[in-house]
């Protein structure tokens, strides 16, 4: 399979890997939206959240919890935002969780021109 993250995991493509264990590889995003933007990537190829197993998902969340203090300490960030794209908006079709360090007043936004619908209408659909 021609997957760029599988190649990074195998070491065929270089990466700035900051952490690695049997289940995940954690490396810097090549096109960061903030300083320290990092990706947590399972070593096994999953396309997105739909085919992920709970054990791997839990391990990824555990990894975030363990790494969080060092982002604060070493990058002096004020927080982190986690996000993970599925299908639309997902450029690389190998599951990855973005860790985006946040800095006070960084003004980072996902959507700036939201066509805001009535929350009741959304609630009726999702409940
Ligand atoms: P997504 O849109 O959620 O699929 O995000 C894919 C991310 O992978 C983007 O933020 C890219 O900048 C990042 N990316 C693509 N190729 C590489 C690479 N070779 N090394 C590190 N990050 C990459």
mmCIF file of C-alpha atoms and ligand atoms in Angstrom:
data_model
loop_
_atom_site.group_PDB
_atom_site.id
_atom_site.type_symbol
_atom_site.label_atom_id
_atom_site.label_comp_id
_atom_site.label_asym_id
_atom_site.label_seq_id
_atom_site.Cartn_x
_atom_site.Cartn_y
_atom_site.Cartn_z
ATOM 1 C CA UNK A 1 0.000 0.000 0.000
ATOM 2 C CA UNK A 2 1.312 3.430 -0.944
ATOM 3 C CA UNK A 3 0.863 5.210 2.396
ATOM 4 C CA UNK A 4 3.177 8.061 3.388
ATOM 5 C CA UNK A 5 2.712 7.454 7.134
ATOM 6 C CA UNK A 6 3.440 3.713 6.746
ATOM 7 C CA UNK A 7 6.680 4.765 5.030
ATOM 8 C CA UNK A 8 7.517 7.132 7.901
ATOM 9 C CA UNK A 9 6.793 4.345 10.392
ATOM 10 C CA UNK A 10 9.123 1.991 8.499
ATOM 11 C CA UNK A 11 11.805 4.711 8.418
ATOM 12 C CA UNK A 12 11.720 4.975 4.618
ATOM 13 C CA UNK A 13 10.825 8.664 4.883
ATOM 14 C CA UNK A 14 12.522 10.800 7.549
ATOM 15 C CA UNK A 15 10.581 12.410 10.359
ATOM 16 C CA UNK A 16 11.260 14.369 13.523
ATOM 17 C CA UNK A 17 10.108 11.594 15.833
ATOM 18 C CA UNK A 18 9.718 12.743 19.417
ATOM 19 C CA UNK A 19 8.311 9.514 20.869
ATOM 20 C CA UNK A 20 7.854 5.939 19.757
ATOM 21 C CA UNK A 21 6.716 2.624 21.235
ATOM 22 C CA UNK A 22 5.334 -0.672 19.892
ATOM 23 C CA UNK A 23 1.958 0.875 19.049
ATOM 24 C CA UNK A 24 2.536 4.508 18.017
ATOM 25 C CA UNK A 25 5.013 6.850 16.399
ATOM 26 C CA UNK A 26 4.790 10.527 17.319
ATOM 27 C CA UNK A 27 6.387 13.018 14.960
ATOM 28 C CA UNK A 28 6.284 16.685 14.012
ATOM 29 C CA UNK A 29 3.876 17.782 11.308
ATOM 30 C CA UNK A 30 5.794 18.890 8.227
ATOM 31 C CA UNK A 31 3.437 21.840 7.722
ATOM 32 C CA UNK A 32 2.658 23.035 11.262
ATOM 33 C CA UNK A 33 -0.286 25.267 12.114
ATOM 34 C CA UNK A 34 1.421 26.130 15.410
ATOM 35 C CA UNK A 35 4.914 25.625 16.814
ATOM 36 C CA UNK A 36 5.118 22.051 18.040
ATOM 37 C CA UNK A 37 2.239 20.721 15.889
ATOM 38 C CA UNK A 38 2.621 16.953 16.225
ATOM 39 C CA UNK A 39 0.935 13.833 14.899
ATOM 40 C CA UNK A 40 0.321 10.648 16.875
ATOM 41 C CA UNK A 41 0.143 7.805 14.399
ATOM 42 C CA UNK A 42 -0.596 4.125 15.102
ATOM 43 C CA UNK A 43 2.018 1.809 13.601
ATOM 44 C CA UNK A 44 -0.711 -0.467 12.280
ATOM 45 C CA UNK A 45 -2.501 1.029 9.284
ATOM 46 C CA UNK A 46 -6.034 2.151 10.122
ATOM 47 C CA UNK A 47 -7.809 4.497 7.723
ATOM 48 C CA UNK A 48 -9.743 6.521 10.282
ATOM 49 C CA UNK A 49 -11.762 6.283 13.497
ATOM 50 C CA UNK A 50 -14.205 3.794 11.933
ATOM 51 C CA UNK A 51 -11.713 0.934 11.659
ATOM 52 C CA UNK A 52 -9.656 1.739 14.776
ATOM 53 C CA UNK A 53 -9.782 -0.720 17.642
ATOM 54 C CA UNK A 54 -10.512 0.601 21.116
ATOM 55 C CA UNK A 55 -7.233 -0.654 22.525
ATOM 56 C CA UNK A 56 -5.213 1.439 20.074
ATOM 57 C CA UNK A 57 -7.464 4.475 20.573
ATOM 58 C CA UNK A 58 -7.000 4.198 24.321
ATOM 59 C CA UNK A 59 -3.255 3.924 23.903
ATOM 60 C CA UNK A 60 -3.230 7.101 21.780
ATOM 61 C CA UNK A 61 -5.180 9.013 24.436
ATOM 62 C CA UNK A 62 -2.819 7.673 27.102
ATOM 63 C CA UNK A 63 0.149 8.868 25.032
ATOM 64 C CA UNK A 64 -1.355 12.376 24.834
ATOM 65 C CA UNK A 65 -1.816 12.448 28.605
ATOM 66 C CA UNK A 66 1.789 11.433 29.102
ATOM 67 C CA UNK A 67 3.193 13.917 26.567
ATOM 68 C CA UNK A 68 1.088 16.920 27.600
ATOM 69 C CA UNK A 69 3.290 18.048 30.523
ATOM 70 C CA UNK A 70 6.380 18.145 28.336
ATOM 71 C CA UNK A 71 4.649 20.392 25.772
ATOM 72 C CA UNK A 72 3.861 22.857 28.546
ATOM 73 C CA UNK A 73 7.276 22.568 30.084
ATOM 74 C CA UNK A 74 9.478 22.559 26.975
ATOM 75 C CA UNK A 75 7.473 24.711 24.551
ATOM 76 C CA UNK A 76 5.914 26.982 27.157
ATOM 77 C CA UNK A 77 2.556 26.586 25.444
ATOM 78 C CA UNK A 78 -0.632 27.516 27.260
ATOM 79 C CA UNK A 79 -2.602 24.431 26.240
ATOM 80 C CA UNK A 80 -3.106 21.894 23.481
ATOM 81 C CA UNK A 81 -5.908 21.283 21.012
ATOM 82 C CA UNK A 82 -6.492 17.744 19.795
ATOM 83 C CA UNK A 83 -8.137 17.092 16.464
ATOM 84 C CA UNK A 84 -8.500 14.211 14.086
ATOM 85 C CA UNK A 85 -10.004 14.303 10.607
ATOM 86 C CA UNK A 86 -12.161 11.545 9.156
ATOM 87 C CA UNK A 87 -13.122 11.351 5.483
ATOM 88 C CA UNK A 88 -13.777 14.999 4.503
ATOM 89 C CA UNK A 89 -10.793 17.126 5.511
ATOM 90 C CA UNK A 90 -8.512 14.116 5.897
ATOM 91 C CA UNK A 91 -5.526 14.458 3.620
ATOM 92 C CA UNK A 92 -3.581 11.352 4.727
ATOM 93 C CA UNK A 93 -5.735 8.249 4.911
ATOM 94 C CA UNK A 94 -3.851 6.683 7.811
ATOM 95 C CA UNK A 95 -5.397 7.544 11.179
ATOM 96 C CA UNK A 96 -3.559 10.316 13.020
ATOM 97 C CA UNK A 97 -4.368 12.545 15.944
ATOM 98 C CA UNK A 98 -3.114 16.132 15.724
ATOM 99 C CA UNK A 99 -1.617 17.677 18.846
ATOM 100 C CA UNK A 100 -1.717 21.428 18.309
ATOM 101 C CA UNK A 101 0.042 23.434 21.013
ATOM 102 C CA UNK A 102 -1.885 26.614 21.803
ATOM 103 C CA UNK A 103 -0.392 29.943 22.767
ATOM 104 C CA UNK A 104 -2.343 32.746 24.380
ATOM 105 C CA UNK A 105 -3.955 34.995 21.743
ATOM 106 C CA UNK A 106 -2.936 32.682 18.870
ATOM 107 C CA UNK A 107 -6.407 33.109 17.355
ATOM 108 C CA UNK A 108 -6.382 29.615 15.858
ATOM 109 C CA UNK A 109 -9.812 28.759 14.428
ATOM 110 C CA UNK A 110 -11.242 25.790 12.563
ATOM 111 C CA UNK A 111 -14.004 27.759 10.860
ATOM 112 C CA UNK A 112 -14.232 31.511 10.505
ATOM 113 C CA UNK A 113 -17.364 31.763 8.381
ATOM 114 C CA UNK A 114 -19.771 29.316 9.996
ATOM 115 C CA UNK A 115 -23.309 29.380 8.665
ATOM 116 C CA UNK A 116 -24.715 28.949 12.170
ATOM 117 C CA UNK A 117 -27.820 26.800 12.350
ATOM 118 C CA UNK A 118 -30.380 26.713 15.139
ATOM 119 C CA UNK A 119 -28.899 24.356 17.797
ATOM 120 C CA UNK A 120 -32.398 22.870 18.349
ATOM 121 C CA UNK A 121 -32.450 21.712 14.714
ATOM 122 C CA UNK A 122 -29.026 20.060 15.119
ATOM 123 C CA UNK A 123 -30.077 18.510 18.431
ATOM 124 C CA UNK A 124 -33.208 16.974 16.864
ATOM 125 C CA UNK A 125 -31.013 15.261 14.269
ATOM 126 C CA UNK A 126 -28.263 14.038 16.561
ATOM 127 C CA UNK A 127 -30.080 12.971 19.729
HETATM 128 P P1 LIG B 1 -5.027 15.522 7.788
HETATM 129 O O1 LIG B 1 -5.540 16.651 6.940
HETATM 130 O O2 LIG B 1 -5.716 15.432 9.099
HETATM 131 O O3 LIG B 1 -5.008 14.225 7.025
HETATM 132 O O4 LIG B 1 -3.535 15.915 8.143
HETATM 133 C C1 LIG B 1 -2.434 15.399 7.473
HETATM 134 C C2 LIG B 1 -1.232 16.088 8.062
HETATM 135 O O5 LIG B 1 -0.090 15.349 7.699
HETATM 136 C C3 LIG B 1 -1.043 17.525 7.554
HETATM 137 O O6 LIG B 1 -1.046 18.411 8.650
HETATM 138 C C4 LIG B 1 0.305 17.465 6.846
HETATM 139 O O7 LIG B 1 1.068 18.640 7.025
HETATM 140 C C5 LIG B 1 0.964 16.260 7.513
HETATM 141 N N1 LIG B 1 1.984 15.593 6.715
HETATM 142 C C6 LIG B 1 1.902 15.193 5.427
HETATM 143 N N2 LIG B 1 3.044 14.607 5.043
HETATM 144 C C7 LIG B 1 3.870 14.618 6.118
HETATM 145 C C8 LIG B 1 5.204 14.169 6.364
HETATM 146 N N3 LIG B 1 5.935 13.567 5.412
HETATM 147 N N4 LIG B 1 5.724 14.355 7.597
HETATM 148 C C9 LIG B 1 5.018 14.962 8.563
HETATM 149 N N5 LIG B 1 3.750 15.398 8.392
HETATM 150 C C10 LIG B 1 3.182 15.242 7.185
#
